[in-house]
PDB file of C-alpha atoms and ligand atoms in Angstrom:
ATOM      1  CA  MET A   1     139.593 170.635  63.973  1.00 91.00           C
ATOM      2  CA  LYS A   2     142.458 168.601  65.374  1.00 95.00           C
ATOM      3  CA  VAL A   3     143.712 165.508  63.458  1.00 97.00           C
ATOM      4  CA  VAL A   4     146.588 163.200  64.448  1.00 98.00           C
ATOM      5  CA  HIS A   5     147.867 160.501  62.100  1.00 98.00           C
ATOM      6  CA  ALA A   6     150.357 157.968  63.546  1.00 98.00           C
ATOM      7  CA  SER A   7     151.928 154.935  61.905  1.00 98.00           C
ATOM      8  CA  ALA A   8     154.073 152.038  63.122  1.00 98.00           C
ATOM      9  CA  PRO A   9     155.913 149.395  61.083  1.00 98.00           C
ATOM     10  CA  GLY A  10     155.429 145.650  61.170  1.00 97.00           C
ATOM     11  CA  LYS A  11     158.285 143.271  61.819  1.00 97.00           C
ATOM     12  CA  CYS A  12     159.975 139.959  61.054  1.00 97.00           C
ATOM     13  CA  ILE A  13     161.889 137.933  63.580  1.00 98.00           C
ATOM     14  CA  LEU A  14     165.137 137.026  61.818  1.00 98.00           C
ATOM     15  CA  PHE A  15     166.474 134.748  64.575  1.00 98.00           C
ATOM     16  CA  GLY A  16     165.504 133.471  67.994  1.00 98.00           C
ATOM     17  CA  GLU A  17     161.693 133.466  68.162  1.00 97.00           C
ATOM     18  CA  HIS A  18     160.228 131.442  71.045  1.00 97.00           C
ATOM     19  CA  ALA A  19     163.634 130.999  72.730  1.00 98.00           C
ATOM     20  CA  VAL A  20     163.382 134.761  73.420  1.00 98.00           C
ATOM     21  CA  VAL A  21     160.320 134.108  75.626  1.00 96.00           C
ATOM     22  CA  TYR A  22     162.666 132.061  77.891  1.00 97.00           C
ATOM     23  CA  GLY A  23     165.357 134.745  78.140  1.00 97.00           C
ATOM     24  CA  TYR A  24     167.523 133.859  75.122  1.00 98.00           C
ATOM     25  CA  PRO A  25     168.393 136.535  72.551  1.00 98.00           C
ATOM     26  CA  ALA A  26     166.513 137.218  69.316  1.00 98.00           C
ATOM     27  CA  ILE A  27     166.968 139.522  66.336  1.00 98.00           C
ATOM     28  CA  ALA A  28     164.058 141.406  64.774  1.00 98.00           C
ATOM     29  CA  MET A  29     163.796 143.680  61.754  1.00 98.00           C
ATOM     30  CA  ALA A  30     161.153 146.372  61.196  1.00 98.00           C
ATOM     31  CA  ILE A  31     159.577 146.176  57.735  1.00 96.00           C
ATOM     32  CA  SER A  32     157.988 148.793  55.553  1.00 89.00           C
ATOM     33  CA  LEU A  33     154.382 147.521  55.825  1.00 92.00           C
ATOM     34  CA  LYS A  34     152.576 149.426  58.560  1.00 95.00           C
ATOM     35  CA  SER A  35     149.553 150.040  60.732  1.00 96.00           C
ATOM     36  CA  THR A  36     148.034 153.492  60.974  1.00 97.00           C
ATOM     37  CA  CYS A  37     145.867 155.183  63.549  1.00 98.00           C
ATOM     38  CA  ILE A  38     144.070 158.463  62.855  1.00 98.00           C
ATOM     39  CA  ILE A  39     142.328 160.415  65.617  1.00 98.00           C
ATOM     40  CA  GLU A  40     140.037 163.217  64.455  1.00 98.00           C
ATOM     41  CA  GLU A  41     138.247 165.739  66.628  1.00 97.00           C
ATOM     42  CA  LEU A  42     134.427 165.747  66.301  1.00 97.00           C
ATOM     43  CA  ASN A  43     131.894 168.515  66.895  1.00 95.00           C
ATOM     44  CA  GLU A  44     129.434 166.269  68.670  1.00 94.00           C
ATOM     45  CA  SER A  45     129.824 164.479  71.952  1.00 95.00           C
ATOM     46  CA  LYS A  46     130.429 160.865  70.868  1.00 96.00           C
ATOM     47  CA  ILE A  47     133.161 158.296  70.230  1.00 97.00           C
ATOM     48  CA  GLU A  48     133.422 156.738  66.786  1.00 97.00           C
ATOM     49  CA  LEU A  49     135.646 153.805  65.886  1.00 97.00           C
ATOM     50  CA  VAL A  50     136.365 152.665  62.351  1.00 97.00           C
ATOM     51  CA  LEU A  51     138.218 149.337  62.142  1.00 95.00           C
ATOM     52  CA  LYS A  52     139.021 149.210  58.439  1.00 94.00           C
ATOM     53  CA  ASN A  53     140.531 145.718  58.280  1.00 90.00           C
ATOM     54  CA  PHE A  54     137.493 144.251  60.006  1.00 90.00           C
ATOM     55  CA  ASN A  55     135.122 146.380  57.953  1.00 93.00           C
ATOM     56  CA  GLN A  56     133.443 147.442  61.190  1.00 95.00           C
ATOM     57  CA  ASN A  57     132.241 150.822  62.481  1.00 97.00           C
ATOM     58  CA  TYR A  58     131.123 151.600  66.008  1.00 97.00           C
ATOM     59  CA  GLU A  59     129.560 154.652  67.617  1.00 97.00           C
ATOM     60  CA  PHE A  60     129.099 155.290  71.349  1.00 97.00           C
ATOM     61  CA  LYS A  61     127.522 158.262  73.063  1.00 95.00           C
ATOM     62  CA  ASP A  62     130.245 158.360  75.712  1.00 94.00           C
ATOM     63  CA  LEU A  63     133.129 156.454  77.304  1.00 94.00           C
ATOM     64  CA  ASN A  64     130.811 154.589  79.656  1.00 94.00           C
ATOM     65  CA  GLU A  65     128.820 153.162  76.777  1.00 96.00           C
ATOM     66  CA  PHE A  66     132.078 152.341  74.971  1.00 96.00           C
ATOM     67  CA  PHE A  67     133.350 150.289  77.933  1.00 95.00           C
ATOM     68  CA  ILE A  68     130.057 148.398  78.211  1.00 95.00           C
ATOM     69  CA  ASN A  69     129.360 147.709  74.540  1.00 95.00           C
ATOM     70  CA  PHE A  70     132.641 147.608  72.618  1.00 95.00           C
ATOM     71  CA  PRO A  71     133.231 143.899  71.770  1.00 93.00           C
ATOM     72  CA  SER A  72     135.697 142.111  74.011  1.00 89.00           C
ATOM     73  CA  LYS A  73     137.575 140.701  71.006  1.00 86.00           C
ATOM     74  CA  PHE A  74     139.058 144.215  70.788  1.00 90.00           C
ATOM     75  CA  ASP A  75     140.208 144.166  74.424  1.00 90.00           C
ATOM     76  CA  GLN A  76     143.547 145.613  73.375  1.00 91.00           C
ATOM     77  CA  ILE A  77     141.847 148.869  72.310  1.00 93.00           C
ATOM     78  CA  LYS A  78     139.514 148.839  75.317  1.00 94.00           C
ATOM     79  CA  HIS A  79     142.443 148.493  77.674  1.00 94.00           C
ATOM     80  CA  LEU A  80     144.282 151.381  76.064  1.00 95.00           C
ATOM     81  CA  PHE A  81     141.237 153.630  76.493  1.00 95.00           C
ATOM     82  CA  LYS A  82     141.241 152.601  80.152  1.00 95.00           C
ATOM     83  CA  ILE A  83     144.926 153.517  80.553  1.00 95.00           C
ATOM     84  CA  ILE A  84     144.499 156.874  78.790  1.00 95.00           C
ATOM     85  CA  HIS A  85     141.404 157.659  80.852  1.00 94.00           C
ATOM     86  CA  GLU A  86     142.563 156.471  84.293  1.00 94.00           C
ATOM     87  CA  ARG A  87     146.374 156.725  84.301  1.00 94.00           C
ATOM     88  CA  PHE A  88     146.579 159.978  82.360  1.00 93.00           C
ATOM     89  CA  ASN A  89     143.353 161.410  83.697  1.00 91.00           C
ATOM     90  CA  THR A  90     142.115 162.238  80.229  1.00 93.00           C
ATOM     91  CA  LYS A  91     138.502 162.617  79.196  1.00 90.00           C
ATOM     92  CA  ILE A  92     138.104 160.715  75.933  1.00 94.00           C
ATOM     93  CA  ASN A  93     135.220 162.183  73.957  1.00 94.00           C
ATOM     94  CA  LYS A  94     134.357 163.855  70.632  1.00 96.00           C
ATOM     95  CA  ILE A  95     136.796 161.718  68.676  1.00 97.00           C
ATOM     96  CA  LYS A  96     136.735 159.497  65.626  1.00 97.00           C
ATOM     97  CA  LEU A  97     139.440 156.832  65.692  1.00 97.00           C
ATOM     98  CA  THR A  98     140.301 155.045  62.445  1.00 97.00           C
ATOM     99  CA  LEU A  99     142.582 152.007  62.500  1.00 96.00           C
ATOM    100  CA  SER A 100     143.986 150.206  59.501  1.00 95.00           C
ATOM    101  CA  SER A 101     146.934 147.982  58.642  1.00 92.00           C
ATOM    102  CA  THR A 102     148.631 146.787  55.463  1.00 91.00           C
ATOM    103  CA  LEU A 103     150.014 143.796  57.410  1.00 89.00           C
ATOM    104  CA  PHE A 104     148.274 140.448  56.984  1.00 78.00           C
ATOM    105  CA  PRO A 105     146.618 139.834  60.386  1.00 75.00           C
ATOM    106  CA  SER A 106     147.768 136.799  62.419  1.00 78.00           C
ATOM    107  CA  SER A 107     150.691 136.310  60.058  1.00 86.00           C
ATOM    108  CA  GLY A 108     153.668 136.752  62.380  1.00 87.00           C
ATOM    109  CA  LEU A 109     154.411 140.201  60.978  1.00 94.00           C
ATOM    110  CA  GLY A 110     153.572 141.998  64.196  1.00 91.00           C
ATOM    111  CA  SER A 111     150.199 143.399  63.170  1.00 90.00           C
ATOM    112  CA  SER A 112     148.916 143.475  66.748  1.00 90.00           C
ATOM    113  CA  ALA A 113     152.056 145.127  68.161  1.00 95.00           C
ATOM    114  CA  SER A 114     152.219 147.642  65.345  1.00 96.00           C
ATOM    115  CA  ILE A 115     148.543 148.556  65.877  1.00 95.00           C
ATOM    116  CA  SER A 116     149.130 148.923  69.638  1.00 96.00           C
ATOM    117  CA  VAL A 117     152.175 151.121  69.102  1.00 97.00           C
ATOM    118  CA  ALA A 118     150.447 153.338  66.498  1.00 97.00           C
ATOM    119  CA  LEU A 119     147.427 153.706  68.823  1.00 97.00           C
ATOM    120  CA  VAL A 120     149.526 154.728  71.828  1.00 97.00           C
ATOM    121  CA  MET A 121     151.504 157.245  69.745  1.00 98.00           C
ATOM    122  CA  ALA A 122     148.313 158.770  68.305  1.00 98.00           C
ATOM    123  CA  PHE A 123     146.744 159.177  71.782  1.00 97.00           C
ATOM    124  CA  SER A 124     149.982 160.552  73.189  1.00 97.00           C
ATOM    125  CA  VAL A 125     150.109 163.309  70.591  1.00 97.00           C
ATOM    126  CA  TYR A 126     146.342 163.981  70.465  1.00 97.00           C
ATOM    127  CA  TYR A 127     146.110 164.499  74.245  1.00 96.00           C
ATOM    128  CA  ASN A 128     149.563 166.121  74.615  1.00 96.00           C
ATOM    129  CA  LEU A 129     150.856 163.328  76.865  1.00 96.00           C
ATOM    130  CA  ASN A 130     154.375 163.739  75.438  1.00 96.00           C
ATOM    131  CA  LEU A 131     155.259 160.080  75.845  1.00 97.00           C
ATOM    132  CA  GLU A 132     158.817 159.081  74.981  1.00 97.00           C
ATOM    133  CA  LYS A 133     159.268 156.135  72.605  1.00 98.00           C
ATOM    134  CA  SER A 134     160.316 153.941  75.554  1.00 97.00           C
ATOM    135  CA  GLU A 135     157.028 154.763  77.351  1.00 97.00           C
ATOM    136  CA  ILE A 136     155.030 154.080  74.179  1.00 98.00           C
ATOM    137  CA  SER A 137     156.714 150.681  73.889  1.00 98.00           C
ATOM    138  CA  LYS A 138     155.991 149.899  77.564  1.00 97.00           C
ATOM    139  CA  ILE A 139     152.275 150.660  77.242  1.00 97.00           C
ATOM    140  CA  ALA A 140     152.110 148.676  73.975  1.00 97.00           C
ATOM    141  CA  TYR A 141     153.688 145.769  75.908  1.00 96.00           C
ATOM    142  CA  GLU A 142     150.828 145.907  78.424  1.00 96.00           C
ATOM    143  CA  LEU A 143     148.396 145.665  75.492  1.00 95.00           C
ATOM    144  CA  GLU A 144     150.393 142.829  73.898  1.00 92.00           C
ATOM    145  CA  LYS A 145     150.060 140.835  77.125  1.00 92.00           C
ATOM    146  CA  ILE A 146     146.280 140.951  76.720  1.00 89.00           C
ATOM    147  CA  VAL A 147     146.528 139.478  73.215  1.00 83.00           C
ATOM    148  CA  HIS A 148     149.471 137.087  73.591  1.00 82.00           C
ATOM    149  CA  GLY A 149     149.615 136.102  77.260  1.00 83.00           C
ATOM    150  CA  THR A 150     153.362 136.077  77.972  1.00 86.00           C
ATOM    151  CA  PRO A 151     155.113 137.876  75.124  1.00 92.00           C
ATOM    152  CA  SER A 152     158.834 138.596  75.351  1.00 95.00           C
ATOM    153  CA  GLY A 153     158.465 142.299  74.496  1.00 97.00           C
ATOM    154  CA  ILE A 154     160.422 142.066  71.232  1.00 97.00           C
ATOM    155  CA  ASP A 155     157.414 142.905  69.022  1.00 96.00           C
ATOM    156  CA  ASN A 156     156.450 146.150  70.744  1.00 97.00           C
ATOM    157  CA  SER A 157     160.136 147.174  70.885  1.00 98.00           C
ATOM    158  CA  ILE A 158     160.828 146.674  67.170  1.00 98.00           C
ATOM    159  CA  CYS A 159     157.522 148.259  66.092  1.00 98.00           C
ATOM    160  CA  THR A 160     158.314 151.313  68.240  1.00 98.00           C
ATOM    161  CA  PHE A 161     161.977 151.812  67.427  1.00 98.00           C
ATOM    162  CA  GLY A 162     162.302 150.367  63.886  1.00 98.00           C
ATOM    163  CA  ASN A 163     165.612 149.249  62.352  1.00 97.00           C
ATOM    164  CA  VAL A 164     167.133 145.877  63.310  1.00 97.00           C
ATOM    165  CA  ILE A 165     167.457 145.025  67.003  1.00 98.00           C
ATOM    166  CA  PHE A 166     169.188 142.415  69.138  1.00 98.00           C
ATOM    167  CA  PHE A 167     166.766 141.813  72.019  1.00 98.00           C
ATOM    168  CA  GLN A 168     167.167 139.904  75.278  1.00 98.00           C
ATOM    169  CA  GLU A 169     165.226 140.020  78.543  1.00 97.00           C
ATOM    170  CA  GLY A 170     163.519 143.332  77.897  1.00 96.00           C
ATOM    171  CA  LYS A 171     166.666 145.156  76.728  1.00 97.00           C
ATOM    172  CA  PHE A 172     167.875 145.717  73.194  1.00 98.00           C
ATOM    173  CA  HIS A 173     170.487 147.393  71.053  1.00 98.00           C
ATOM    174  CA  PHE A 174     170.467 148.266  67.352  1.00 98.00           C
ATOM    175  CA  ILE A 175     172.416 146.249  64.795  1.00 97.00           C
ATOM    176  CA  GLU A 176     173.863 148.181  61.868  1.00 95.00           C
ATOM    177  CA  VAL A 177     172.766 146.259  58.795  1.00 93.00           C
ATOM    178  CA  SER A 178     173.506 147.295  55.205  1.00 86.00           C
ATOM    179  CA  GLU A 179     170.815 149.594  53.687  1.00 80.00           C
ATOM    180  CA  ASP A 180     170.174 147.146  50.845  1.00 84.00           C
ATOM    181  CA  PHE A 181     169.425 144.140  53.076  1.00 91.00           C
ATOM    182  CA  ARG A 182     166.263 142.528  51.687  1.00 93.00           C
ATOM    183  CA  ILE A 183     164.163 139.571  52.684  1.00 96.00           C
ATOM    184  CA  LEU A 184     161.412 137.752  50.886  1.00 97.00           C
ATOM    185  CA  VAL A 185     158.322 137.377  53.071  1.00 97.00           C
ATOM    186  CA  THR A 186     155.887 134.642  52.013  1.00 96.00           C
ATOM    187  CA  TYR A 187     152.468 134.107  53.529  1.00 96.00           C
ATOM    188  CA  THR A 188     151.545 130.461  54.197  1.00 96.00           C
ATOM    189  CA  ASN A 189     147.805 131.223  53.811  1.00 95.00           C
ATOM    190  CA  MET A 190     147.445 129.890  57.367  1.00 93.00           C
ATOM    191  CA  ASP A 191     146.679 132.174  60.285  1.00 87.00           C
ATOM    192  CA  HIS A 192     148.867 131.606  63.254  1.00 85.00           C
ATOM    193  CA  ASN A 193     148.066 132.196  66.877  1.00 88.00           C
ATOM    194  CA  THR A 194     150.984 133.408  68.947  1.00 89.00           C
ATOM    195  CA  LYS A 195     149.281 132.707  72.264  1.00 89.00           C
ATOM    196  CA  LEU A 196     148.485 129.100  71.303  1.00 92.00           C
ATOM    197  CA  ALA A 197     151.961 128.478  69.844  1.00 94.00           C
ATOM    198  CA  ILE A 198     153.584 129.753  73.066  1.00 93.00           C
ATOM    199  CA  GLU A 199     151.263 127.541  75.138  1.00 94.00           C
ATOM    200  CA  GLN A 200     151.878 124.484  72.948  1.00 96.00           C
ATOM    201  CA  LEU A 201     155.632 124.922  73.363  1.00 97.00           C
ATOM    202  CA  ARG A 202     155.244 125.450  77.114  1.00 96.00           C
ATOM    203  CA  ASP A 203     153.406 122.113  77.376  1.00 97.00           C
ATOM    204  CA  PHE A 204     156.070 120.386  75.267  1.00 97.00           C
ATOM    205  CA  LYS A 205     158.747 121.920  77.504  1.00 97.00           C
ATOM    206  CA  LYS A 206     157.010 120.454  80.561  1.00 97.00           C
ATOM    207  CA  GLU A 207     157.337 116.968  79.020  1.00 97.00           C
ATOM    208  CA  GLU A 208     160.774 117.405  77.421  1.00 97.00           C
ATOM    209  CA  LYS A 209     162.507 120.020  79.538  1.00 97.00           C
ATOM    210  CA  LYS A 210     166.105 118.961  78.866  1.00 98.00           C
ATOM    211  CA  PHE A 211     165.547 118.671  75.138  1.00 98.00           C
ATOM    212  CA  CYS A 212     163.836 122.088  74.891  1.00 98.00           C
ATOM    213  CA  ASP A 213     166.494 123.782  77.025  1.00 97.00           C
ATOM    214  CA  PHE A 214     169.149 122.282  74.766  1.00 98.00           C
ATOM    215  CA  VAL A 215     167.385 123.526  71.614  1.00 98.00           C
ATOM    216  CA  PHE A 216     166.821 127.011  73.093  1.00 98.00           C
ATOM    217  CA  ASP A 217     170.476 127.146  74.038  1.00 98.00           C
ATOM    218  CA  ARG A 218     171.491 126.293  70.446  1.00 98.00           C
ATOM    219  CA  ILE A 219     169.063 128.892  69.059  1.00 98.00           C
ATOM    220  CA  GLY A 220     170.628 131.492  71.369  1.00 98.00           C
ATOM    221  CA  PHE A 221     174.134 130.463  70.312  1.00 98.00           C
ATOM    222  CA  TYR A 222     173.375 130.848  66.577  1.00 98.00           C
ATOM    223  CA  THR A 223     171.500 134.111  67.169  1.00 98.00           C
ATOM    224  CA  GLU A 224     174.645 135.590  68.698  1.00 97.00           C
ATOM    225  CA  ILE A 225     176.713 134.501  65.688  1.00 97.00           C
ATOM    226  CA  ALA A 226     174.016 135.915  63.397  1.00 97.00           C
ATOM    227  CA  GLU A 227     174.454 139.349  64.973  1.00 96.00           C
ATOM    228  CA  SER A 228     178.043 139.606  63.774  1.00 94.00           C
ATOM    229  CA  GLU A 229     177.231 138.116  60.353  1.00 95.00           C
ATOM    230  CA  LEU A 230     174.472 140.697  59.884  1.00 95.00           C
ATOM    231  CA  THR A 231     176.975 143.450  60.626  1.00 93.00           C
ATOM    232  CA  THR A 232     179.444 142.164  58.031  1.00 92.00           C
ATOM    233  CA  GLY A 233     176.609 141.455  55.577  1.00 88.00           C
ATOM    234  CA  ASP A 234     177.686 137.926  54.589  1.00 91.00           C
ATOM    235  CA  LEU A 235     174.348 136.776  53.117  1.00 94.00           C
ATOM    236  CA  ASN A 236     175.565 133.240  52.538  1.00 95.00           C
ATOM    237  CA  GLU A 237     176.483 132.771  56.183  1.00 96.00           C
ATOM    238  CA  ILE A 238     173.307 134.512  57.411  1.00 97.00           C
ATOM    239  CA  GLY A 239     171.360 132.098  55.189  1.00 97.00           C
ATOM    240  CA  ASN A 240     173.135 129.072  56.694  1.00 98.00           C
ATOM    241  CA  LEU A 241     172.264 130.299  60.182  1.00 98.00           C
ATOM    242  CA  MET A 242     168.638 130.780  59.171  1.00 98.00           C
ATOM    243  CA  ASN A 243     168.516 127.200  57.888  1.00 98.00           C
ATOM    244  CA  ILE A 244     169.886 125.924  61.204  1.00 98.00           C
ATOM    245  CA  ASN A 245     167.380 128.058  63.122  1.00 98.00           C
ATOM    246  CA  GLN A 246     164.557 126.604  60.990  1.00 98.00           C
ATOM    247  CA  LYS A 247     165.651 123.038  61.823  1.00 98.00           C
ATOM    248  CA  LEU A 248     165.760 123.877  65.530  1.00 98.00           C
ATOM    249  CA  LEU A 249     162.267 125.413  65.371  1.00 98.00           C
ATOM    250  CA  ALA A 250     161.028 122.314  63.523  1.00 98.00           C
ATOM    251  CA  ALA A 251     162.464 120.178  66.350  1.00 98.00           C
ATOM    252  CA  LEU A 252     160.211 122.172  68.704  1.00 98.00           C
ATOM    253  CA  ASN A 253     157.205 121.214  66.524  1.00 97.00           C
ATOM    254  CA  LEU A 254     156.693 124.781  65.294  1.00 97.00           C
ATOM    255  CA  SER A 255     156.979 124.073  61.575  1.00 97.00           C
ATOM    256  CA  ASN A 256     154.449 122.270  59.362  1.00 96.00           C
ATOM    257  CA  ASN A 257     154.128 120.922  55.798  1.00 97.00           C
ATOM    258  CA  THR A 258     153.256 124.284  54.266  1.00 97.00           C
ATOM    259  CA  ILE A 259     156.185 126.037  55.937  1.00 98.00           C
ATOM    260  CA  ASN A 260     158.478 123.186  54.840  1.00 98.00           C
ATOM    261  CA  GLU A 261     157.223 123.405  51.262  1.00 98.00           C
ATOM    262  CA  ILE A 262     157.910 127.163  51.082  1.00 98.00           C
ATOM    263  CA  VAL A 263     161.323 126.809  52.758  1.00 98.00           C
ATOM    264  CA  ASN A 264     162.320 123.984  50.375  1.00 98.00           C
ATOM    265  CA  THR A 265     161.084 125.857  47.287  1.00 98.00           C
ATOM    266  CA  ALA A 266     163.125 128.908  48.311  1.00 98.00           C
ATOM    267  CA  ILE A 267     166.309 126.890  48.917  1.00 98.00           C
ATOM    268  CA  GLU A 268     165.934 124.752  45.758  1.00 98.00           C
ATOM    269  CA  ASN A 269     165.640 127.947  43.732  1.00 98.00           C
ATOM    270  CA  GLY A 270     168.729 129.679  45.045  1.00 97.00           C
ATOM    271  CA  ALA A 271     167.898 131.316  48.384  1.00 97.00           C
ATOM    272  CA  TYR A 272     170.787 131.265  50.872  1.00 97.00           C
ATOM    273  CA  GLY A 273     168.454 130.578  53.737  1.00 98.00           C
ATOM    274  CA  SER A 274     164.799 130.318  54.686  1.00 98.00           C
ATOM    275  CA  LYS A 275     162.844 129.882  57.914  1.00 98.00           C
ATOM    276  CA  LEU A 276     159.509 130.513  59.578  1.00 98.00           C
ATOM    277  CA  THR A 277     159.215 133.870  61.320  1.00 97.00           C
ATOM    278  CA  GLY A 278     157.297 134.643  64.514  1.00 95.00           C
ATOM    279  CA  ALA A 279     155.191 132.071  66.294  1.00 94.00           C
ATOM    280  CA  GLY A 280     155.171 129.458  63.499  1.00 95.00           C
ATOM    281  CA  LEU A 281     152.539 126.783  62.711  1.00 94.00           C
ATOM    282  CA  GLY A 282     151.411 129.101  59.894  1.00 94.00           C
ATOM    283  CA  GLY A 283     152.007 132.797  59.451  1.00 95.00           C
ATOM    284  CA  CYS A 284     154.962 133.729  57.248  1.00 96.00           C
ATOM    285  CA  VAL A 285     158.262 132.350  55.990  1.00 97.00           C
ATOM    286  CA  ILE A 286     161.286 134.580  55.352  1.00 98.00           C
ATOM    287  CA  SER A 287     164.037 133.874  52.835  1.00 98.00           C
ATOM    288  CA  ILE A 288     167.231 135.684  51.946  1.00 97.00           C
ATOM    289  CA  GLY A 289     169.341 135.734  48.819  1.00 96.00           C
ATOM    290  CA  LYS A 290     170.349 138.012  45.948  1.00 93.00           C
ATOM    291  CA  GLU A 291     167.492 140.365  45.060  1.00 93.00           C
ATOM    292  CA  ASP A 292     166.971 139.015  41.504  1.00 95.00           C
ATOM    293  CA  VAL A 293     166.902 135.462  42.904  1.00 97.00           C
ATOM    294  CA  LEU A 294     164.325 136.496  45.526  1.00 97.00           C
ATOM    295  CA  GLU A 295     162.184 137.999  42.759  1.00 97.00           C
ATOM    296  CA  GLU A 296     162.268 134.726  40.825  1.00 98.00           C
ATOM    297  CA  ILE A 297     161.439 132.722  43.962  1.00 98.00           C
ATOM    298  CA  SER A 298     158.548 135.084  44.635  1.00 98.00           C
ATOM    299  CA  GLN A 299     157.092 134.306  41.180  1.00 97.00           C
ATOM    300  CA  ILE A 300     157.535 130.553  41.647  1.00 98.00           C
ATOM    301  CA  LEU A 301     155.832 130.703  45.045  1.00 98.00           C
ATOM    302  CA  ASN A 302     153.086 132.853  43.571  1.00 97.00           C
ATOM    303  CA  SER A 303     152.400 130.175  40.925  1.00 97.00           C
ATOM    304  CA  LYS A 304     152.028 127.701  43.802  1.00 97.00           C
ATOM    305  CA  GLY A 305     149.413 129.966  45.422  1.00 97.00           C
ATOM    306  CA  TYR A 306     151.607 131.743  48.014  1.00 97.00           C
ATOM    307  CA  LYS A 307     151.644 135.540  48.153  1.00 95.00           C
ATOM    308  CA  SER A 308     155.017 137.103  48.885  1.00 95.00           C
ATOM    309  CA  PHE A 309     156.774 140.452  48.847  1.00 94.00           C
ATOM    310  CA  ILE A 310     160.305 141.750  49.224  1.00 95.00           C
ATOM    311  CA  ALA A 311     160.704 143.765  52.422  1.00 94.00           C
ATOM    312  CA  ASN A 312     163.391 146.230  53.347  1.00 92.00           C
ATOM    313  CA  ILE A 313     164.257 147.711  56.722  1.00 95.00           C
ATOM    314  CA  ASP A 314     162.006 150.418  58.180  1.00 96.00           C
ATOM    315  CA  LYS A 315     164.415 152.893  59.746  1.00 95.00           C
ATOM    316  CA  GLU A 316     161.961 155.154  61.576  1.00 96.00           C
ATOM    317  CA  GLY A 317     159.711 153.074  63.796  1.00 98.00           C
ATOM    318  CA  VAL A 318     156.572 154.721  65.091  1.00 98.00           C
ATOM    319  CA  LYS A 319     155.988 158.232  63.794  1.00 98.00           C
ATOM    320  CA  ILE A 320     153.511 161.000  63.144  1.00 97.00           C
ATOM    321  CA  GLU A 321     152.695 161.212  59.430  1.00 94.00           C
TER     322      GLU A 321
HETATM  323  C1  MEV B   1     156.496 136.728  68.314  1.00 63.21           C
HETATM  324  O1  MEV B   1     156.753 137.604  67.234  1.00 63.21           O
HETATM  325  C2  MEV B   1     157.628 135.856  68.599  1.00 63.21           C
HETATM  326  C3  MEV B   1     157.531 134.914  69.794  1.00 63.21           C
HETATM  327  O2  MEV B   1     158.870 134.677  70.192  1.00 63.21           O
HETATM  328  C4  MEV B   1     156.723 135.472  70.948  1.00 63.21           C
HETATM  329  C5  MEV B   1     157.397 136.617  71.689  1.00 63.21           C
HETATM  330  O3  MEV B   1     158.604 136.802  71.606  1.00 63.21           O
HETATM  331  O4  MEV B   1     156.677 137.326  72.392  1.00 63.21           O
HETATM  332  C6  MEV B   1     156.911 133.594  69.385  1.00 63.21           C
END
């Protein structure tokens, strides 16, 4: 019986979130936590779905029943089935699909993009569609639009290609960053909602267009400097740029007390820099510094009730296990 097991990494935005939605550059790093999608062939004519993180199992007698009864909160998966069925003329049946992720959901670590990318890769291999990574990323972008409204495309790109990327207006190139580059990722214990954060900022931009354009412009400026600092590996300077980026994001009302508390704790205890990552208003905070310092900060944050882990760069992107 045929089995395909695909995985895709999560991500952190190092610089430039939100401004990237308006055409400015951003830098993202793929991290070693991942989402996995397993497709197994079944003997019987049915479609089974196991959504491990939601603790939910579904069974449908055929694709028709799946389209009618599969809950709309999983529209991302529904839409992919539609694409595979209609665009690639493939008859989806006799499969069990199991999805799981080690990424905290709604945390800014790209769980939805990494699930989309792993799903597309698994279908591509299972049905011999031979999709290139760029095609996988494009389809995942279509799915991301369903979840996030008007995403920039950075999340699906980084989860597909891995490494560290400099992204602007749909195009990207890799940045060579030292193998031992580490960041501390701390969860605020608050879910964030990318779609809502983008909408909130869009409304603010309608009221304060000049101010927002100015802040986006500054974010873009520092993101470009950050690219060269990442290449030379000057952690101190990268940290300073992260601190500036955090202040600019706070000026756009994307920070909150919890994010500020984590950022301040990290800085007071020796981090070179700290900022929110992703949509903000919750989700995760990233901090950089020497590895032993990051470990100490992690323990201090843990004693304050915040879970954190040290992430390194995922070099592979989406792959078949
Ligand atoms: C999402 O990881 C980062 C945002 O900039 C949205 C996007 O780029 O699509 C907030």
